[in-house]
Short mmCIF file of N, CA and C in Angstrom, two decimals:
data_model
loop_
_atom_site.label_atom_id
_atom_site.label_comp_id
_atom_site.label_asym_id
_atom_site.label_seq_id
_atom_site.Cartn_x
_atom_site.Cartn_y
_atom_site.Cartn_z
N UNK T 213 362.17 145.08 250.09
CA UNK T 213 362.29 143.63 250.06
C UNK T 213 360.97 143.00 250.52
N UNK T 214 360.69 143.72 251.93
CA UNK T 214 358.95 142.83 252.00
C UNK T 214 358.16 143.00 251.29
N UNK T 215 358.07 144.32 250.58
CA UNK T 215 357.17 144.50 249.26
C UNK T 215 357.22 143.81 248.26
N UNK T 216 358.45 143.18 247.97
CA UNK T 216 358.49 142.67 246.85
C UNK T 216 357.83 140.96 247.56
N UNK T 217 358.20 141.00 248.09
CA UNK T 217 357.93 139.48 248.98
C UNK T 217 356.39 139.58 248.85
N UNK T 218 355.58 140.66 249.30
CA UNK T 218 354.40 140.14 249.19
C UNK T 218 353.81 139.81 247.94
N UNK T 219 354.52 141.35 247.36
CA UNK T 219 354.53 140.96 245.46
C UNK T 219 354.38 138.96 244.84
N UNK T 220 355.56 138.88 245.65
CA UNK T 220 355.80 137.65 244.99
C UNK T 220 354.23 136.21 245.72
N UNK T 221 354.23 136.31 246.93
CA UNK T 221 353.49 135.51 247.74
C UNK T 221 352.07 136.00 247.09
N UNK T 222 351.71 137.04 246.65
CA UNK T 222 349.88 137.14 245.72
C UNK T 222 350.64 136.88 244.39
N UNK T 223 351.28 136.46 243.47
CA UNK T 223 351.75 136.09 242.58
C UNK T 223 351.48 134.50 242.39
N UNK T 224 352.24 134.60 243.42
CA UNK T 224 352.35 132.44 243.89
C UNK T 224 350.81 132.36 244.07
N UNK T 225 350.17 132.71 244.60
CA UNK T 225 348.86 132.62 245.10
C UNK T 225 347.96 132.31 243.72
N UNK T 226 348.05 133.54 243.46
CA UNK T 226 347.14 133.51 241.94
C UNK T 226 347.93 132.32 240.75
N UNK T 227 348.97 132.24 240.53
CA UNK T 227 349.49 131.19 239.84
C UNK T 227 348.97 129.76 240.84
N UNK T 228 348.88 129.63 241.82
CA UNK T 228 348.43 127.97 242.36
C UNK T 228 346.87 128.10 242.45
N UNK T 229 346.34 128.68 242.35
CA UNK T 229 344.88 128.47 241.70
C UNK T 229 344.95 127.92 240.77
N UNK T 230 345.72 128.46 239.87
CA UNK T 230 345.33 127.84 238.26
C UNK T 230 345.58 126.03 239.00
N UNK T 231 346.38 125.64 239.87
CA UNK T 231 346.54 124.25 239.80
C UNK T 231 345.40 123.45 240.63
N UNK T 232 344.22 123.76 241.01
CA UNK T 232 343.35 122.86 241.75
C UNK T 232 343.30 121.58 241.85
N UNK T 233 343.26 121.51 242.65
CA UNK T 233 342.91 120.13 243.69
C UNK T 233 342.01 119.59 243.55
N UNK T 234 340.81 120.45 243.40
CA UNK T 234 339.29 119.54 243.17
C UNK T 234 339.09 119.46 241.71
N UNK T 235 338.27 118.36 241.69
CA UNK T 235 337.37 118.68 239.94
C UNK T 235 337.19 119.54 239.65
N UNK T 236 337.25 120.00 238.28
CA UNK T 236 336.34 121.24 237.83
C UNK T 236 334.93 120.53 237.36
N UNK T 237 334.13 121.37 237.43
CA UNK T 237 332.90 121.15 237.37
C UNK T 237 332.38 120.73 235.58
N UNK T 238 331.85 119.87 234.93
CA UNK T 238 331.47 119.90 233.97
C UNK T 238 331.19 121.25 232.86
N UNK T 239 331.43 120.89 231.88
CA UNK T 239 331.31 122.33 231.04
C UNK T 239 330.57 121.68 229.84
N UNK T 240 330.12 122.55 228.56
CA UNK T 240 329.44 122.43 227.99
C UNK T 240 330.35 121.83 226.66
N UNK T 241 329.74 121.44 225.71
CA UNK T 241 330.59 120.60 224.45
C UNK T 241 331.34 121.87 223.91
N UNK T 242 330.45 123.13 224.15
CA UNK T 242 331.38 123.98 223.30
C UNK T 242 332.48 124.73 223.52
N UNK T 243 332.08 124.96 225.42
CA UNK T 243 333.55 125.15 225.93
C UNK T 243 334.35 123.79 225.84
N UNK T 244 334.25 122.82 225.87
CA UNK T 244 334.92 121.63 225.62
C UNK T 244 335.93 121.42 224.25
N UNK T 245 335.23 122.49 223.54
CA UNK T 245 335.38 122.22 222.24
C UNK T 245 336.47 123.64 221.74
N UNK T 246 336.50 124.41 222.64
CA UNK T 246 337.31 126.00 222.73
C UNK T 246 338.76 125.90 222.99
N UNK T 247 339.34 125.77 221.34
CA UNK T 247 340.92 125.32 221.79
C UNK T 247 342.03 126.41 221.85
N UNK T 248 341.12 127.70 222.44
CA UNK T 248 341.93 128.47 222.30
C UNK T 248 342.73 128.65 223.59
N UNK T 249 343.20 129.43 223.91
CA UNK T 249 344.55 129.54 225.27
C UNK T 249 343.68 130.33 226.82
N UNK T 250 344.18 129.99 227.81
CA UNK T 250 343.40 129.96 228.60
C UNK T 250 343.28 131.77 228.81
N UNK T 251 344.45 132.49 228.32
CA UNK T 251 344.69 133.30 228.15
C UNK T 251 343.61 134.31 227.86
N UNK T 252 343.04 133.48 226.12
CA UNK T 252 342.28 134.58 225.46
C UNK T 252 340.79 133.91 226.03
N UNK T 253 340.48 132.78 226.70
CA UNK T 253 339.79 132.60 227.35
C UNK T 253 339.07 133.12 228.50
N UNK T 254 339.54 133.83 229.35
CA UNK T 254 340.02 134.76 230.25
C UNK T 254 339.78 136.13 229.70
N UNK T 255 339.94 136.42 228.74
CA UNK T 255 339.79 137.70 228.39
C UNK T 255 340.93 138.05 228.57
N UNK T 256 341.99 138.02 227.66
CA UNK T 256 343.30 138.65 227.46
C UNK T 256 343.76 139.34 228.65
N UNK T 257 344.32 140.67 228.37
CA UNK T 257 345.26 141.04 230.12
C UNK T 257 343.87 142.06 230.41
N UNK T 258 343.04 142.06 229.84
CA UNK T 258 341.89 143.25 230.55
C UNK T 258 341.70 142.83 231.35
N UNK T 259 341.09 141.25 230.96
CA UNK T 259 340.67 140.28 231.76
C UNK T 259 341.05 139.82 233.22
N UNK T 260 342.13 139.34 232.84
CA UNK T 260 343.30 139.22 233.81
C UNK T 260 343.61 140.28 235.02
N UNK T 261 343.91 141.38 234.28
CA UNK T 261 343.61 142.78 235.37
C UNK T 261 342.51 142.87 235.83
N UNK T 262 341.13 142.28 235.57
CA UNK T 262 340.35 142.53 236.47
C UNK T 262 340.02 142.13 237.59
N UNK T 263 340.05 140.76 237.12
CA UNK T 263 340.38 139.64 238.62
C UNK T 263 341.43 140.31 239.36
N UNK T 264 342.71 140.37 238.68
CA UNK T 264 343.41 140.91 239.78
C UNK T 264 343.47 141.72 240.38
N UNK T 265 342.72 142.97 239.67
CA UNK T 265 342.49 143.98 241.28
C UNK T 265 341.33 143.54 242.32
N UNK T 266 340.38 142.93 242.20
CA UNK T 266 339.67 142.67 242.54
C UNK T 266 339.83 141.41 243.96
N UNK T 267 341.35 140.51 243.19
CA UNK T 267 341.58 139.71 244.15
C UNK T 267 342.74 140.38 245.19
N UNK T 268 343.21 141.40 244.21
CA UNK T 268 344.40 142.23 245.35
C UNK T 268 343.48 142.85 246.53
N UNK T 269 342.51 143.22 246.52
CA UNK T 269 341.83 143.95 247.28
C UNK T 269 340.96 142.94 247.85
N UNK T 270 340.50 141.81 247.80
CA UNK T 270 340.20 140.93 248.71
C UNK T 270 341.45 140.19 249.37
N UNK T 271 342.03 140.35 249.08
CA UNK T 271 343.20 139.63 249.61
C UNK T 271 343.95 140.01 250.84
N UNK T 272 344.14 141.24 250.38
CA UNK T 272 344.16 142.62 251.25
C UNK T 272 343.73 142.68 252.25
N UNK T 273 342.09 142.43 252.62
CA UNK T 273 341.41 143.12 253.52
C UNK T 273 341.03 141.67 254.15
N UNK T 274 341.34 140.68 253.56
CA UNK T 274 341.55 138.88 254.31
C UNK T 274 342.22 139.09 255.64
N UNK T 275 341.91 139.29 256.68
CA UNK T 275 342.44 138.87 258.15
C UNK T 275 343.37 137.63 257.85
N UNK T 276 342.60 136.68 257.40
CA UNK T 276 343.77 135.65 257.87
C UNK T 276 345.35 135.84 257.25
N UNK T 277 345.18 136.46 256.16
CA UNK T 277 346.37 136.82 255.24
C UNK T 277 346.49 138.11 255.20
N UNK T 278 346.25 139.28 255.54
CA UNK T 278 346.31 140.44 255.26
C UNK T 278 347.72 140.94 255.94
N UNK T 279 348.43 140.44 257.04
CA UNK T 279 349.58 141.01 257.29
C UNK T 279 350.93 140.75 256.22
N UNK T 280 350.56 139.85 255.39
CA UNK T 280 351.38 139.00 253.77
C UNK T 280 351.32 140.45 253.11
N UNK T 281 350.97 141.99 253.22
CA UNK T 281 350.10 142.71 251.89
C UNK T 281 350.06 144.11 252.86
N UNK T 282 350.93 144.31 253.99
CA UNK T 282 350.98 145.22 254.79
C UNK T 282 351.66 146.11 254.27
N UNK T 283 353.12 146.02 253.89
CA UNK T 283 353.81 147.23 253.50
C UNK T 283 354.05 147.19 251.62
N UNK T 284 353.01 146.11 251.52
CA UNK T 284 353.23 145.83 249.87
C UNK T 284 353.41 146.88 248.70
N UNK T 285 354.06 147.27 247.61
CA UNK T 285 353.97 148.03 246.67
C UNK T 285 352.51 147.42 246.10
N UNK T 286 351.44 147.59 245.94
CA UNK T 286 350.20 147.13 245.46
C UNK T 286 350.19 147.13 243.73
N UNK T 287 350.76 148.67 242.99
CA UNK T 287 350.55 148.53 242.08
C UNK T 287 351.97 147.79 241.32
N UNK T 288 352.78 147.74 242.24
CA UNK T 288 353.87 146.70 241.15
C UNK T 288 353.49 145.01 241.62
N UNK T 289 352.72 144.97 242.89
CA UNK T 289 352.01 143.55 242.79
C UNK T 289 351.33 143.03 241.92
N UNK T 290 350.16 143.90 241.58
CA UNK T 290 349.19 143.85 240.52
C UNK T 290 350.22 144.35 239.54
N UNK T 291 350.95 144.16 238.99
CA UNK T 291 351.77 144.39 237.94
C UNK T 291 352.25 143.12 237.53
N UNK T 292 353.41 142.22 238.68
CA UNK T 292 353.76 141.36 238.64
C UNK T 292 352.79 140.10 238.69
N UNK T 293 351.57 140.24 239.25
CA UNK T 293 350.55 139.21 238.76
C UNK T 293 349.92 139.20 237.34
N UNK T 294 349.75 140.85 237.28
CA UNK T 294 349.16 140.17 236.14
C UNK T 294 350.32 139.41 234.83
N UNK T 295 351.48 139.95 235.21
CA UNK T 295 352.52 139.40 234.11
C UNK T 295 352.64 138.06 234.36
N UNK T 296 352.64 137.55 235.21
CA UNK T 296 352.58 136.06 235.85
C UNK T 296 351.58 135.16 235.31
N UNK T 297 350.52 135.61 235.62
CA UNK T 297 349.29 134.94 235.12
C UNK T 297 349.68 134.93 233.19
N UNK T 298 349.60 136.39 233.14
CA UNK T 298 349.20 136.08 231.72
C UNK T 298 350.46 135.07 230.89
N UNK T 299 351.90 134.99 231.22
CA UNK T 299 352.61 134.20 230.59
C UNK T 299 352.51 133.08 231.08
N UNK T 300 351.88 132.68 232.20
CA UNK T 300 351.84 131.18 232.44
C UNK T 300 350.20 130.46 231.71
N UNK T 301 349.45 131.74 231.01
CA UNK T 301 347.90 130.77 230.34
C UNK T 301 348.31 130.98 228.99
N UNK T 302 349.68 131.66 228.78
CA UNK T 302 348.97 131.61 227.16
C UNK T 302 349.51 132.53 226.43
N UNK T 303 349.59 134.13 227.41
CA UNK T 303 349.61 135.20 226.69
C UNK T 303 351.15 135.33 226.28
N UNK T 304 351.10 136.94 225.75
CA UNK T 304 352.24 137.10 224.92
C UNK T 304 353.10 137.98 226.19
N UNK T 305 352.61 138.03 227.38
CA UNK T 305 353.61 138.72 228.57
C UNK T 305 354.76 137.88 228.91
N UNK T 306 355.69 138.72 229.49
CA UNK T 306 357.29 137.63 230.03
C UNK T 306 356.90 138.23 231.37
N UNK T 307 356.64 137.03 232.16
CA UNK T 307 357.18 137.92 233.93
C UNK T 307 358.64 138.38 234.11
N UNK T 308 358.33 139.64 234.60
CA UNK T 308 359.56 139.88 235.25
C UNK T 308 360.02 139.59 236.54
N UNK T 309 359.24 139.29 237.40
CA UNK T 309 359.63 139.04 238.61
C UNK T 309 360.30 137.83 239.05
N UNK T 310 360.29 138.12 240.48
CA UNK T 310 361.65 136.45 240.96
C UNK T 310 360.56 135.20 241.20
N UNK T 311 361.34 134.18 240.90
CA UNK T 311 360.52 132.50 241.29
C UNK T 311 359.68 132.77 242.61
N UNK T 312 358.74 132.21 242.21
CA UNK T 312 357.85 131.86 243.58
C UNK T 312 358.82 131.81 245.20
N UNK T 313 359.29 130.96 244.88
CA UNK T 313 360.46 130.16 246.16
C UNK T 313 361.29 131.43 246.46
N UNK T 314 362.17 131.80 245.08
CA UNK T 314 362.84 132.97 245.81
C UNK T 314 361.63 134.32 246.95
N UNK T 315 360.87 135.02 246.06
CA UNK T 315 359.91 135.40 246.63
C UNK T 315 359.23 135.27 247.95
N UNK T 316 359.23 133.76 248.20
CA UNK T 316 358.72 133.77 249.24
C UNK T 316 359.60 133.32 250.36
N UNK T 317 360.48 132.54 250.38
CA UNK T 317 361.26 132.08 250.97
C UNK T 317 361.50 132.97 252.71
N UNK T 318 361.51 132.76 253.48
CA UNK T 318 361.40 133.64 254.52
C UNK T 318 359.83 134.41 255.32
N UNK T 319 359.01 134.53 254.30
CA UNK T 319 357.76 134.78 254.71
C UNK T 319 356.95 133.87 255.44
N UNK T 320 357.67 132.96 255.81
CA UNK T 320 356.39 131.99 256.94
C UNK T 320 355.21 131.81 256.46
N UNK T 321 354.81 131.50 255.03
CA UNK T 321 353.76 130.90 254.50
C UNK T 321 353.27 129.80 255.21
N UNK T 322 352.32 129.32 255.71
CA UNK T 322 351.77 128.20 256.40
C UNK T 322 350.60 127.45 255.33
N UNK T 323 350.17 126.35 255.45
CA UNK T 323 349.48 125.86 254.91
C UNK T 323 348.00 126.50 254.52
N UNK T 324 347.86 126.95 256.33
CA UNK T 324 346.22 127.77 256.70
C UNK T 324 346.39 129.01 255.35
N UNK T 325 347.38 129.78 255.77
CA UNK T 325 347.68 131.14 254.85
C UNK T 325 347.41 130.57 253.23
N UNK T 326 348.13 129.69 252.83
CA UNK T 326 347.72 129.00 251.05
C UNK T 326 346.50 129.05 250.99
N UNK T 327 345.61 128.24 251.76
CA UNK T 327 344.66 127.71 252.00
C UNK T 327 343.59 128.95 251.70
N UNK T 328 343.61 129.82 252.64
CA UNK T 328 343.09 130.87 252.45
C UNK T 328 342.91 132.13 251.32
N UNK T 329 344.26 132.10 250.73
CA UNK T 329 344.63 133.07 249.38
C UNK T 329 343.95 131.92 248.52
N UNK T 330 343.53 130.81 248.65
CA UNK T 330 343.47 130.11 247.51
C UNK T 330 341.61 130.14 247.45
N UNK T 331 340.89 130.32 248.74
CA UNK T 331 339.79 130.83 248.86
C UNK T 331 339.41 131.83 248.68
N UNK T 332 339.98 132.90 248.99
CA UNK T 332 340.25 133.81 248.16
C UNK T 332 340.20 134.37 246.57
N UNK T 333 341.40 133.53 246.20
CA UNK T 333 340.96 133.57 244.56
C UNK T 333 339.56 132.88 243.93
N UNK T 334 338.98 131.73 244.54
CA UNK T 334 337.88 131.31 244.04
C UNK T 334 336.59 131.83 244.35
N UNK T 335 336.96 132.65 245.61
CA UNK T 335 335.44 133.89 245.81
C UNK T 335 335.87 134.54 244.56
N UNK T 336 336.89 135.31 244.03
CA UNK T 336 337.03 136.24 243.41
C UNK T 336 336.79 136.21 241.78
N UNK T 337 337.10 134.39 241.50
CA UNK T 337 337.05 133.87 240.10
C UNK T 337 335.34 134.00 240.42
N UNK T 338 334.68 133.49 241.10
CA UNK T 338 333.10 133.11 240.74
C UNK T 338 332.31 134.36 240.64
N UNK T 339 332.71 135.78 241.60
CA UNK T 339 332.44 136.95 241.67
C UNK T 339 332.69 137.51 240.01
N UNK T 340 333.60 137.66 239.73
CA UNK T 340 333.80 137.36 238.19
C UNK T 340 333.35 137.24 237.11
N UNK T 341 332.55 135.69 237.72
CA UNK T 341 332.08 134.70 236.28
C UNK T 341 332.63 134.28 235.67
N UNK T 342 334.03 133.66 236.04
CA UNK T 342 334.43 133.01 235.18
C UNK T 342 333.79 131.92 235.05
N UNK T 343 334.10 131.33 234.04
CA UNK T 343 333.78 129.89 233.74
C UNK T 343 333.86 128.75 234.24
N UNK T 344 333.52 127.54 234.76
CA UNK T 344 333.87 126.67 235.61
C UNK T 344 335.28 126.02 235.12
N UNK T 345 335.79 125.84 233.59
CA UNK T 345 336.44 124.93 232.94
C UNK T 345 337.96 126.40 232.93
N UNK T 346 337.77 127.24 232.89
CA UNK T 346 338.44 128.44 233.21
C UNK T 346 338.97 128.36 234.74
N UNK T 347 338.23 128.26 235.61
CA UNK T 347 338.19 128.28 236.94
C UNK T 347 339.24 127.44 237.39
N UNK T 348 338.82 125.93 236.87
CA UNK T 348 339.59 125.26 237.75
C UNK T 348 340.97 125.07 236.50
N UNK T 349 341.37 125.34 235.94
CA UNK T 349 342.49 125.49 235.30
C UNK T 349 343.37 126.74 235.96
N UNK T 350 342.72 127.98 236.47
CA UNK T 350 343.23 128.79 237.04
C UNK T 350 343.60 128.15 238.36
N UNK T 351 342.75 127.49 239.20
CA UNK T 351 342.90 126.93 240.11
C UNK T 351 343.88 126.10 240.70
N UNK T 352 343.96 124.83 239.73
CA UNK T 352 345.30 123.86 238.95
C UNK T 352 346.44 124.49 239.06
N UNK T 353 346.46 125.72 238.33
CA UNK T 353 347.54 126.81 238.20
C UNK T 353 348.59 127.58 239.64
N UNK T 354 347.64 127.75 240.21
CA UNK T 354 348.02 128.25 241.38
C UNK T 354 348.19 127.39 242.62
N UNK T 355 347.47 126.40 242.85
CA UNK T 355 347.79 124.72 243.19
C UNK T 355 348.79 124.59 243.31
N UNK T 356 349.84 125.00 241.89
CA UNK T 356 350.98 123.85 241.76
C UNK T 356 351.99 125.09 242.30
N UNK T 357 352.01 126.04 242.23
CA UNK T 357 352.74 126.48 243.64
C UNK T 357 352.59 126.47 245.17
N UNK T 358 351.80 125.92 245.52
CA UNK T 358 352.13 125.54 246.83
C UNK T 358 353.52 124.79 247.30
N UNK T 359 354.16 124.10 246.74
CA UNK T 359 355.72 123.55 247.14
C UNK T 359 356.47 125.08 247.33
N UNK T 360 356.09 125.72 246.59
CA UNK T 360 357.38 126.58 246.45
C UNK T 360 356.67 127.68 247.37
N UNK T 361 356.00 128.33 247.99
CA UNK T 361 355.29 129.09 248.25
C UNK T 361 355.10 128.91 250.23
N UNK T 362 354.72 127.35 250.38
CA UNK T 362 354.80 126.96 251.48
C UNK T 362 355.73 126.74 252.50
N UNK T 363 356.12 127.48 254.06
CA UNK T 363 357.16 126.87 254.67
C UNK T 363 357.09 126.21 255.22
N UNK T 364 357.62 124.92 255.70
CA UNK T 364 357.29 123.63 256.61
C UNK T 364 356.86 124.13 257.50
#
C-alpha cells in the first residue's frame, strides 16, 4: 500500500508539472506553429521514460521528499508514470493506476513537499532539454494536481 502510495504521489507530481504556475518562456514561430500532441513532442514513451527515470532518481535522493519513495516499488512507479504522463499529453497509453487523491490521500503531502517534487521535475525537464513551450505545458500539467495531491 505505501508503495503504491508513493507510486501514486511521483505520478501526481509529474502530472502537476505539466500544470505551471509561471509563464512559459517564449518559443519560436515554429514551435508555435507544431500542432502536434505534446506527446509526440516529447518524444513519444522513449521520451517520456527518460525523464522519468531520471526524475525517479532525483526525486529519490531529494531529502526534502525522499522519505515519499522509501519503501516504493520503483519500477511499477516508473511504470505508472510513465502511463500517466503519456495518456494525459496525447499518447495512445491508458493509466492504470488509482486517482491522484485516492493515491495520495493519507500521505501528509504538504505544500513544501509539492513544492519541491515540482523543482524537481523542472531541474530534470531542463537537464533534458526539453523545450521551453514543452516545459511549461508539462509543468501546467502537474500544477493542476496539487488539489488532489496536497493535505491541508
Amino acid at each position: 500500500m505505501r508503495a503504491m502510495r508513493t507510486v501514486l504521489f511521483v505520478v501526481m507530481c509529474a502530472v502537476a508539472a505539466c500544470g505551471g504556475k509561471s509563464k512559459a518562456p517564449d518559443t519560436t514561430a515554429s514551435e508555435k506553429t507544431d500542432t502536434r500532441s505534446l506527446y509526440d513532442r516529447l518524444g513519444g514513451t522513449e521520451g517520456i521514460t527518460a525523464v522519468v527515470d531520471a526524475f525517479v532518481a532525483k526525486t529519490g535522493s531529494d531529502p526534502r521528499i525522499a522519505q515519499f519513495f522509501t519503501n516504493a516499488d520503483i519500477p511499477h512507479l516508473k511504470k505508472m508514470m510513465v502511463e500517466h504522463i503519456c495518456e494525459n499529453t496525447g499518447g495512445p497509453c491508458k493509466y492504470s493506476g488509482k486517482t491522484m487523491k485516492e493515491s495520495h490521500t493519507g500521505m501528509k503531502v504538504k505544500k513544501e513537499h509539492f513544492d519541491a517534487f515540482m523543482d524537481d521535475l523542472t531541474q530534470t525537464l531542463d537537464a533534458a532539454g526539453v523545450k521551453a513551450r514543452e516545459k511549461g505545458e508539462v509543468l501546467a500539467f502537474f500544477n493542476s494536481l496539487e488539489k488532489d495531491v496536497v493535505e491541508p
